[in-house]
């Protein structure tokens, strides 16, 4: 079946603007993660959804970042008042089970550039 | 929080050689995964291995949770093995699902 998809693949915006990044997980996967990855670094956890609810949002850097998953499938990461330091690749991953046995399958990422 | 260290940071191999990558973590975990990030940036899961040993073709992994380390073995390396290998850990028993990634091992396999 289809893997995790993310749109757009690239997003260029100006400082101060609002952006939305979308993630379509693998069908039937109940768990969904957002990460961001800066050049030369490993992915950094942002938020974890179990179904429709955010079970762990401890990685969101500040209140400019928000994510939703209203129907337990597609998720949107929203960034308000973007800053140049938000530039990174934003990765989404999904997994079949939401407890301990949870292999994560990653999407191709959205490269965000804030000018 | 949990610290994850990977070694070596960089590795260059001739095609056909074997290698061992190491992941050390600073606290007990109940989730550990190994990933390969190809040169185009796609992350692919290799193993979910919180403990024990698993093998998949030329790759195998061992996690010794009590000693807080995991090893990834690559045998008969191929140029397509090039990329960055990440270890990621989590301790979900503490109520968090925050996976911590190491800084990776960058592997280049030469033809």
Coordinates of N, CA and C in Angstrom, one line a residue:
Chain A
X1 N 0.8 -1.2 0.0 CA 0.0 0.0 0.0 C 0.9 1.2 0.0
X2 N 0.2 2.4 0.0 CA 0.9 3.7 -0.1 C 1.6 3.9 1.3
X3 N 2.7 4.6 1.2 CA 3.4 5.0 2.4 C 2.9 6.3 2.9
X4 N 3.7 6.9 3.9 CA 3.3 8.2 4.5 C 3.6 9.3 3.4
X5 N 2.7 10.1 3.2 CA 2.9 11.2 2.3 C 2.8 12.6 3.0
X6 N 3.6 13.5 2.5 CA 3.6 14.9 3.1 C 3.6 15.9 2.0
X7 N 2.8 16.9 2.3 CA 2.7 18.0 1.3 C 2.7 19.4 2.1
X8 N 3.3 20.4 1.4 CA 4.1 20.3 0.2 C 5.5 19.7 0.4
X9 N 6.2 19.4 -0.6 CA 7.5 18.8 -0.4 C 8.5 20.0 -0.1
X10 N 8.2 21.2 -0.6 CA 9.0 22.3 -0.3 C 8.1 23.5 0.0
X11 N 8.5 24.3 1.0 CA 7.7 25.5 1.3 C 8.7 26.7 1.6
X12 N 8.6 27.7 0.8 CA 9.4 28.9 1.1 C 8.4 30.0 1.5
X13 N 8.7 30.6 2.6 CA 7.8 31.7 3.2 C 8.7 32.8 3.7
X14 N 8.0 33.9 4.0 CA 8.7 35.0 4.6 C 8.5 35.1 6.1
X15 N 9.5 35.6 6.8 CA 9.4 35.8 8.2 C 8.1 36.4 8.6
X16 N 7.4 35.9 9.6 CA 6.2 36.4 10.1 C 4.9 35.8 9.5
X17 N 5.1 35.0 8.5 CA 3.9 34.4 7.8 C 3.5 33.1 8.6
X18 N 2.3 32.7 8.2 CA 1.7 31.5 8.8 C 1.9 30.3 7.7
X19 N 2.2 29.1 8.2 CA 2.3 28.0 7.3 C 1.6 26.8 7.9
X20 N 1.1 25.9 7.0 CA 0.5 24.6 7.3 C 1.2 23.5 6.6
X21 N 1.6 22.5 7.3 CA 2.2 21.3 6.7 C 1.4 20.1 6.9
X22 N 1.2 19.3 5.9 CA 0.2 18.2 6.0 C 0.9 16.9 5.9
X23 N 0.3 15.9 6.7 CA 0.8 14.6 6.7 C -0.3 13.6 6.5
X24 N -0.2 12.7 5.6 CA -1.2 11.6 5.4 C -0.5 10.3 5.8
X25 N -0.9 9.7 6.9 CA -0.2 8.5 7.4 C -0.7 7.3 6.6
X26 N 0.0 6.2 6.8 CA -0.4 4.9 6.3 C -1.8 4.6 6.8
X27 N -2.7 4.1 5.9 CA -4.0 3.8 6.3 C -4.1 2.8 7.4
X28 N -4.8 3.1 8.4 CA -5.0 2.2 9.6 C -4.0 2.4 10.7
X29 N -3.0 3.2 10.4 CA -2.0 3.5 11.5 C -2.7 4.5 12.5
X30 N -2.7 4.1 13.8 CA -3.3 5.0 14.8 C -2.3 6.0 15.4
X31 N -1.1 5.7 15.3 CA -0.1 6.6 16.0 C 0.6 7.5 14.9
X32 N 0.8 8.7 15.2 CA 1.4 9.7 14.3 C 2.4 10.6 15.0
X33 N 3.5 10.8 14.5 CA 4.6 11.6 15.1 C 5.0 12.7 14.1
X34 N 5.3 13.9 14.7 CA 6.0 14.9 13.9 C 7.4 15.2 14.5
X35 N 8.3 15.3 13.6 CA 9.7 15.6 14.0 C 10.2 16.8 13.1
X36 N 11.2 17.4 13.5 CA 11.9 18.3 12.6 C 13.4 18.0 12.6
X37 N 14.0 18.2 11.5 CA 15.5 17.8 11.3 C 16.2 19.0 10.7
X38 N 17.2 19.4 11.4 CA 18.1 20.5 10.9 C 19.3 19.8 10.3
X39 N 20.0 20.5 9.4 CA 21.1 20.0 8.7 C 22.2 19.4 9.6
X40 N 22.5 18.1 9.4 CA 23.6 17.5 10.1 C 23.2 16.9 11.5
X41 N 21.9 17.0 11.8 CA 21.4 16.6 13.1 C 20.4 15.4 12.9
X42 N 20.1 14.7 14.0 CA 19.1 13.7 14.0 C 17.7 14.4 14.1
X43 N 16.6 13.7 13.7 CA 15.3 14.2 13.9 C 15.0 14.6 15.4
X44 N 14.3 15.7 15.6 CA 13.9 16.1 16.9 C 12.4 16.0 17.1
X45 N 12.0 15.3 18.1 CA 10.6 15.0 18.4 C 9.8 16.3 18.6
X46 N 8.7 16.4 18.0 CA 7.8 17.6 18.2 C 6.5 17.2 19.0
X47 N 5.8 16.2 18.4 CA 4.5 15.9 19.0 C 4.1 14.5 18.6
X48 N 3.3 13.8 19.4 CA 2.8 12.5 19.1 C 1.3 12.4 19.3
X49 N 0.6 11.9 18.3 CA -0.8 11.7 18.4 C -1.2 10.2 18.5
X50 N -2.1 9.9 19.4 CA -2.7 8.6 19.5 C -4.2 8.8 19.1
X51 N -4.5 8.4 17.9 CA -5.8 8.6 17.4 C -6.0 10.1 17.1
X52 N -7.0 10.8 17.7 CA -7.2 12.2 17.4 C -6.5 13.1 18.4
X53 N -6.1 12.5 19.5 CA -5.6 13.4 20.6 C -4.1 13.4 20.6
X54 N -3.6 14.6 21.0 CA -2.1 14.7 21.2 C -1.7 14.1 22.5
X55 N -1.1 12.9 22.5 CA -0.8 12.3 23.7 C 0.5 12.8 24.3
X56 N 1.3 13.4 23.5 CA 2.6 14.0 24.0 C 3.0 15.2 23.1
X57 N 2.9 16.4 23.6 CA 3.3 17.5 22.8 C 4.5 18.2 23.4
X58 N 5.2 17.5 24.2 CA 6.3 18.1 25.0 C 7.5 18.6 24.1
X59 N 7.5 18.2 22.8 CA 8.6 18.6 22.0 C 8.3 19.9 21.2
X60 N 7.1 20.4 21.2 CA 6.8 21.7 20.5 C 7.6 22.8 21.2
X61 N 8.3 23.5 20.4 CA 9.3 24.5 20.9 C 8.6 25.7 21.6
X62 N 7.5 26.1 21.2 CA 6.8 27.3 21.8 C 5.4 27.3 21.2
X63 N 4.6 28.3 21.7 CA 3.2 28.3 21.3 C 2.9 28.8 19.9
X64 N 4.0 29.0 19.1 CA 3.7 29.3 17.7 C 3.4 28.0 16.9
X65 N 3.8 26.9 17.5 CA 3.6 25.6 16.9 C 2.4 24.9 17.4
X66 N 1.6 24.4 16.5 CA 0.4 23.7 16.9 C 0.1 22.6 15.9
X67 N -0.5 21.5 16.3 CA -0.8 20.4 15.4 C -2.1 19.8 15.7
X68 N -2.8 19.4 14.7 CA -4.1 18.8 14.8 C -4.2 17.5 14.0
X69 N -5.2 16.7 14.5 CA -5.5 15.4 13.8 C -7.0 15.1 14.0
X70 N -7.8 15.9 13.5 CA -9.3 15.9 13.8 C -10.0 14.6 13.6
X71 N -9.6 13.8 12.7 CA -10.4 12.6 12.4 C -9.5 11.3 12.6
X72 N -8.4 11.5 13.2 CA -7.5 10.4 13.5 C -6.7 9.9 12.4
X73 N -6.7 10.6 11.3 CA -5.9 10.2 10.1 C -4.9 11.3 9.7
X74 N -5.3 12.2 8.8 CA -4.5 13.3 8.3 C -4.2 14.2 9.5
X75 N -3.0 14.7 9.5 CA -2.5 15.7 10.5 C -2.0 16.9 9.8
X76 N -2.1 18.0 10.5 CA -1.6 19.3 10.0 C -0.8 19.9 11.1
X77 N 0.4 20.3 10.8 CA 1.3 21.1 11.7 C 1.2 22.5 11.2
X78 N 0.9 23.4 12.2 CA 0.7 24.8 11.9 C 1.8 25.6 12.6
X79 N 2.4 26.5 11.9 CA 3.4 27.4 12.5 C 3.0 28.8 12.3
X80 N 2.8 29.6 13.3 CA 2.4 31.0 13.2 C 3.7 31.8 13.3
X81 N 3.6 33.0 12.7 CA 4.6 34.0 12.9 C 6.0 33.4 12.7
X82 N 6.2 32.8 11.5 CA 7.4 32.0 11.3 C 8.7 32.9 11.5
X83 N 9.7 32.2 12.0 CA 11.0 32.8 12.2 C 12.1 32.1 11.4
X84 N 13.2 32.7 11.1 CA 14.2 32.1 10.3 C 14.7 30.8 10.9
X85 N 14.7 30.8 12.2 CA 15.2 29.6 12.9 C 14.2 28.4 12.8
X86 N 13.0 28.6 12.2 CA 12.1 27.5 12.0 C 12.5 26.7 10.7
X87 N 13.4 27.2 9.9 CA 13.8 26.6 8.7 C 14.4 25.2 9.1
X88 N 13.9 24.2 8.4 CA 14.3 22.8 8.7 C 13.5 21.9 7.8
X89 N 13.8 20.6 7.9 CA 12.9 19.6 7.2 C 11.9 19.1 8.3
X90 N 10.7 19.1 8.0 CA 9.6 18.6 9.0 C 9.2 17.2 8.5
X91 N 9.4 16.3 9.4 CA 9.1 14.9 9.1 C 7.9 14.4 9.8
X92 N 7.1 13.5 9.2 CA 6.0 12.9 9.8 C 6.2 11.4 9.8
X93 N 5.8 10.7 10.8 CA 5.9 9.2 10.8 C 4.6 8.7 11.4
X94 N 4.3 7.5 10.9 CA 3.1 6.8 11.5 C 3.5 5.4 11.9
X95 N 2.7 4.8 12.8 CA 3.0 3.4 13.2 C 1.6 2.8 13.5
X96 N 1.6 1.4 13.4 CA 0.4 0.7 13.4 C -0.2 0.6 14.8
X97 N 0.7 0.5 15.8 CA 0.2 0.4 17.2 C 0.6 1.5 18.0
X98 N -0.1 1.9 19.0 CA 0.2 3.1 19.7 C 0.8 2.8 21.1
X99 N 1.2 1.6 21.3 CA 1.9 1.3 22.6 C 3.3 0.9 22.3
X100 N 3.8 -0.1 22.8 CA 5.2 -0.3 22.8 C 5.8 -0.9 21.5
X101 N 5.0 -1.6 20.8 CA 5.5 -2.2 19.5 C 5.2 -1.3 18.4
X102 N 6.0 -0.3 18.1 CA 5.6 0.7 17.2 C 6.7 1.2 16.2
X103 N 7.0 0.3 15.2 CA 7.9 0.7 14.2 C 7.3 1.9 13.5
X104 N 8.2 2.9 13.3 CA 7.8 4.1 12.7 C 8.2 4.1 11.2
X105 N 7.2 4.5 10.4 CA 7.4 4.7 8.9 C 7.3 6.2 8.6
X106 N 8.4 6.7 8.0 CA 8.5 8.1 7.8 C 8.1 8.5 6.4
X107 N 7.5 9.7 6.3 CA 7.3 10.3 5.1 C 8.6 11.0 4.5
X108 N 8.5 11.6 3.3 CA 9.7 12.2 2.7 C 10.0 13.5 3.2
X109 N 9.1 14.1 4.0 CA 9.4 15.4 4.7 C 9.0 16.6 3.9
X110 N 8.8 17.7 4.6 CA 8.6 19.0 4.0 C 9.8 19.9 4.3
X111 N 10.4 20.4 3.3 CA 11.6 21.3 3.6 C 11.0 22.8 3.7
X112 N 11.1 23.3 4.9 CA 10.6 24.7 5.1 C 11.7 25.7 5.1
X113 N 11.6 26.7 4.3 CA 12.6 27.8 4.3 C 11.9 29.1 4.6
X114 N 12.4 29.7 5.7 CA 11.8 31.0 6.1 C 12.9 32.1 5.8
X115 N 12.5 33.0 4.9 CA 13.4 34.0 4.4 C 13.3 35.2 5.3
Chain B
X1 N 17.0 14.6 30.4 CA 16.5 13.7 29.4 C 17.5 12.6 29.0
X2 N 17.1 11.7 28.3 CA 18.0 10.6 27.8 C 18.9 11.1 26.8
X3 N 20.2 10.8 26.9 CA 21.2 11.1 25.9 C 21.5 9.9 25.1
X4 N 21.7 10.1 23.8 CA 22.0 9.1 22.9 C 23.3 9.4 22.1
X5 N 24.2 8.5 22.2 CA 25.5 8.8 21.5 C 25.7 7.7 20.5
X6 N 26.2 8.0 19.3 CA 26.5 7.0 18.3 C 27.9 7.1 17.9
X7 N 28.5 6.0 17.6 CA 29.8 5.9 17.1 C 30.0 4.8 16.1
X8 N 31.0 5.0 15.1 CA 31.7 6.3 14.9 C 30.8 7.3 14.3
X9 N 31.2 8.6 14.3 CA 30.4 9.6 13.6 C 30.5 9.5 12.1
X10 N 31.6 9.0 11.6 CA 31.8 8.9 10.2 C 32.6 7.6 9.9
X11 N 32.2 7.0 8.8 CA 32.8 5.7 8.4 C 32.9 5.6 6.9
X12 N 34.1 5.2 6.4 CA 34.3 5.0 5.0 C 34.7 3.5 4.8
X13 N 34.0 2.8 4.0 CA 34.3 1.4 3.7 C 34.5 1.1 2.3
X14 N 35.2 0.1 2.0 CA 35.3 -0.4 0.6 C 34.1 -1.4 0.5
X15 N 33.6 -1.5 -0.7 CA 32.5 -2.4 -0.9 C 32.9 -3.8 -0.6
X16 N 32.0 -4.5 0.1 CA 32.3 -5.9 0.6 C 32.8 -6.0 2.0
X17 N 33.2 -4.9 2.6 CA 33.6 -4.9 4.0 C 32.5 -5.0 5.0
X18 N 32.8 -5.4 6.2 CA 31.9 -5.4 7.3 C 32.1 -4.3 8.2
X19 N 31.0 -3.9 9.0 CA 31.1 -2.8 10.0 C 30.2 -3.0 11.1
X20 N 30.5 -2.4 12.2 CA 29.7 -2.4 13.4 C 29.5 -0.9 13.9
X21 N 28.2 -0.6 14.0 CA 27.8 0.8 14.5 C 27.3 0.6 15.9
X22 N 27.6 1.6 16.7 CA 27.2 1.5 18.1 C 26.3 2.6 18.6
X23 N 25.4 2.3 19.4 CA 24.5 3.3 20.0 C 24.5 3.1 21.5
X24 N 24.9 4.1 22.3 CA 24.9 4.1 23.7 C 23.8 5.1 24.2
X25 N 23.0 4.7 25.2 CA 22.0 5.6 25.8 C 22.2 5.7 27.3
X26 N 21.8 6.8 27.8 CA 22.2 7.2 29.2 C 21.2 6.7 30.3
X27 N 20.0 6.1 29.8 CA 19.0 5.7 30.8 C 18.3 4.5 30.3
X28 N 17.6 3.8 31.1 CA 16.8 2.7 30.7 C 15.7 3.1 29.7
X29 N 15.6 2.3 28.6 CA 14.5 2.5 27.6 C 13.8 1.2 27.4
X30 N 12.6 1.4 26.8 CA 11.8 0.2 26.4 C 11.5 0.2 24.9
X31 N 12.0 1.2 24.2 CA 11.8 1.3 22.8 C 13.2 1.6 22.2
X32 N 13.5 0.9 21.1 CA 14.8 1.3 20.4 C 14.6 0.9 18.9
X33 N 14.9 1.9 18.0 CA 14.8 1.6 16.6 C 16.1 2.1 15.9
X34 N 16.4 1.4 14.9 CA 17.5 1.8 14.0 C 16.9 2.2 12.6
X35 N 17.4 3.3 12.1 CA 16.9 3.8 10.8 C 18.1 4.1 9.9
X36 N 17.8 4.0 8.6 CA 18.8 4.4 7.6 C 18.2 5.6 6.9
X37 N 19.0 6.7 6.8 CA 18.5 7.9 6.0 C 19.4 7.9 4.7
X38 N 18.7 7.7 3.6 CA 19.4 7.6 2.3 C 19.9 9.0 1.9
X39 N 20.7 9.1 0.9 CA 21.2 10.4 0.4 C 20.1 11.4 0.0
X40 N 18.9 10.9 -0.3 CA 17.8 11.8 -0.7 C 17.0 12.2 0.5
X41 N 17.4 11.8 1.7 CA 16.7 12.2 2.9 C 15.6 11.3 3.5
X42 N 15.3 10.3 2.8 CA 14.2 9.4 3.2 C 14.7 8.5 4.4
X43 N 14.0 8.5 5.5 CA 14.3 7.6 6.6 C 13.6 6.3 6.5
X44 N 14.3 5.2 6.6 CA 13.7 3.9 6.5 C 14.0 3.1 7.8
X45 N 13.0 2.5 8.3 CA 13.3 1.7 9.5 C 14.0 0.4 9.2
X46 N 15.0 0.1 10.0 CA 15.7 -1.1 9.8 C 15.3 -2.2 10.8
X47 N 15.3 -1.8 12.1 CA 14.9 -2.7 13.1 C 14.2 -2.0 14.3
X48 N 13.2 -2.6 14.8 CA 12.6 -2.3 16.1 C 13.2 -3.3 17.1
X49 N 14.0 -2.9 18.0 CA 14.8 -3.9 18.8 C 15.1 -3.3 20.2
X50 N 14.1 -3.3 21.1 CA 14.3 -2.9 22.4 C 15.2 -3.8 23.2
X51 N 15.3 -5.1 22.8 CA 16.2 -6.0 23.4 C 16.4 -7.2 22.5
X52 N 17.5 -8.0 22.7 CA 17.7 -9.2 21.9 C 18.4 -8.9 20.6
X53 N 18.3 -9.9 19.7 CA 19.0 -9.9 18.4 C 18.0 -10.1 17.3
X54 N 18.2 -9.4 16.2 CA 17.4 -9.6 15.0 C 18.3 -9.6 13.8
X55 N 17.9 -10.3 12.8 CA 18.7 -10.3 11.5 C 17.7 -10.1 10.4
X56 N 18.2 -9.3 9.4 CA 17.4 -9.1 8.2 C 18.4 -9.0 7.0
X57 N 18.6 -10.1 6.3 CA 19.6 -10.2 5.2 C 21.0 -9.9 5.7
X58 N 21.6 -8.9 5.1 CA 23.0 -8.5 5.5 C 23.1 -7.7 6.8
X59 N 22.0 -7.3 7.3 CA 22.0 -6.5 8.5 C 21.5 -7.3 9.7
X60 N 22.1 -7.0 10.8 CA 21.6 -7.6 12.1 C 21.8 -6.5 13.2
X61 N 21.1 -6.7 14.3 CA 21.2 -5.8 15.4 C 21.1 -6.5 16.7
X62 N 21.8 -6.0 17.7 CA 21.7 -6.5 19.0 C 21.5 -5.4 20.0
X63 N 20.6 -5.5 20.9 CA 20.4 -4.5 22.0 C 20.6 -5.2 23.3
X64 N 21.5 -4.7 24.2 CA 21.7 -5.2 25.5 C 21.1 -4.1 26.4
X65 N 19.9 -4.1 26.7 CA 19.2 -3.1 27.4 C 19.8 -2.8 28.8
X66 N 20.2 -3.9 29.5 CA 20.7 -3.7 30.9 C 22.0 -3.0 30.9
X67 N 22.8 -3.0 29.7 CA 24.0 -2.3 29.7 C 23.9 -1.0 28.8
X68 N 22.7 -0.7 28.4 CA 22.4 0.5 27.7 C 23.2 0.8 26.4
X69 N 23.2 -0.3 25.5 CA 23.7 -0.1 24.2 C 23.1 -1.0 23.2
X70 N 23.2 -0.6 21.9 CA 22.8 -1.4 20.8 C 23.8 -1.3 19.7
X71 N 23.9 -2.4 19.0 CA 24.9 -2.5 17.9 C 24.2 -2.9 16.6
X72 N 24.6 -2.3 15.5 CA 24.1 -2.6 14.2 C 25.2 -3.1 13.4
X73 N 25.1 -4.3 12.8 CA 26.1 -4.9 12.0 C 25.7 -4.9 10.6
X74 N 26.6 -4.5 9.7 CA 26.4 -4.5 8.3 C 27.5 -5.4 7.7
X75 N 27.1 -6.4 7.0 CA 28.0 -7.3 6.4 C 28.0 -7.1 4.9
X76 N 29.1 -7.4 4.3 CA 29.3 -7.4 2.8 C 28.7 -6.1 2.3
X77 N 29.2 -4.9 2.8 CA 28.5 -3.7 2.5 C 28.5 -3.4 1.0
X78 N 27.5 -2.6 0.6 CA 27.2 -2.3 -0.8 C 27.1 -0.7 -0.9
X79 N 27.3 -0.2 -2.1 CA 27.3 1.3 -2.2 C 25.9 1.8 -1.8
X80 N 24.9 1.0 -2.0 CA 23.5 1.4 -1.6 C 23.3 1.5 -0.1
X81 N 24.3 1.0 0.7 CA 24.2 1.2 2.1 C 24.7 2.6 2.6
X82 N 25.2 3.3 1.7 CA 25.7 4.7 2.1 C 24.5 5.5 2.6
X83 N 24.8 6.4 3.5 CA 23.8 7.3 4.1 C 24.1 7.5 5.6
X84 N 23.1 7.9 6.3 CA 23.3 8.1 7.7 C 22.4 7.1 8.5
X85 N 23.0 6.5 9.5 CA 22.3 5.5 10.3 C 22.0 6.1 11.7
X86 N 20.7 6.1 12.0 CA 20.3 6.7 13.3 C 19.8 5.6 14.2
X87 N 20.1 5.8 15.5 CA 19.5 5.1 16.6 C 18.5 6.0 17.3
X88 N 17.3 5.5 17.6 CA 16.3 6.3 18.3 C 15.7 5.5 19.5
X89 N 15.6 6.2 20.7 CA 15.2 5.5 21.9 C 14.0 6.2 22.5
X90 N 13.2 5.5 23.3 CA 12.2 6.1 24.1 C 11.9 5.3 25.3
X91 N 11.4 5.9 26.3 CA 11.0 5.2 27.6 C 9.5 5.5 27.8
X92 N 8.7 4.8 27.2 CA 7.3 5.1 27.2 C 6.6 4.7 28.5
X93 N 7.3 4.0 29.3 CA 6.8 3.6 30.7 C 6.7 4.9 31.6
X94 N 7.5 5.9 31.2 CA 7.5 7.1 32.0 C 6.4 8.1 31.6
X95 N 5.5 7.7 30.6 CA 4.4 8.5 30.2 C 4.7 9.4 29.0
X96 N 5.9 9.2 28.5 CA 6.2 10.0 27.3 C 6.4 9.1 26.1
X97 N 6.1 9.7 24.9 CA 6.4 9.0 23.7 C 7.4 9.7 22.9
X98 N 8.3 10.4 23.6 CA 9.3 11.2 22.9 C 10.5 10.4 22.6
X99 N 10.6 10.1 21.3 CA 11.8 9.4 20.8 C 13.0 10.4 20.7
X100 N 14.1 9.9 21.2 CA 15.3 10.7 21.1 C 16.3 10.1 20.1
X101 N 16.7 10.8 19.1 CA 17.6 10.3 18.1 C 19.0 10.7 18.4
X102 N 19.9 9.8 18.1 CA 21.3 10.2 18.1 C 21.7 11.0 17.0
X103 N 23.0 11.5 16.9 CA 23.4 12.3 15.9 C 23.8 11.5 14.6
X104 N 23.8 10.2 14.7 CA 24.0 9.4 13.5 C 25.4 9.0 13.2
X105 N 25.5 8.0 12.4 CA 26.8 7.5 11.8 C 26.7 7.7 10.3
X106 N 27.6 8.5 9.8 CA 27.5 8.8 8.3 C 28.4 7.8 7.7
X107 N 27.8 6.9 6.8 CA 28.6 5.8 6.2 C 28.7 6.1 4.7
X108 N 29.9 5.9 4.2 CA 30.1 6.0 2.7 C 30.8 4.7 2.3
X109 N 30.2 4.0 1.4 CA 30.7 2.8 0.8 C 31.2 3.0 -0.6
X110 N 32.5 2.7 -0.7 CA 33.1 3.0 -2.0 C 33.1 1.8 -2.9
X111 N 32.9 2.0 -4.2 CA 32.9 0.8 -5.1 C 34.3 0.4 -5.4

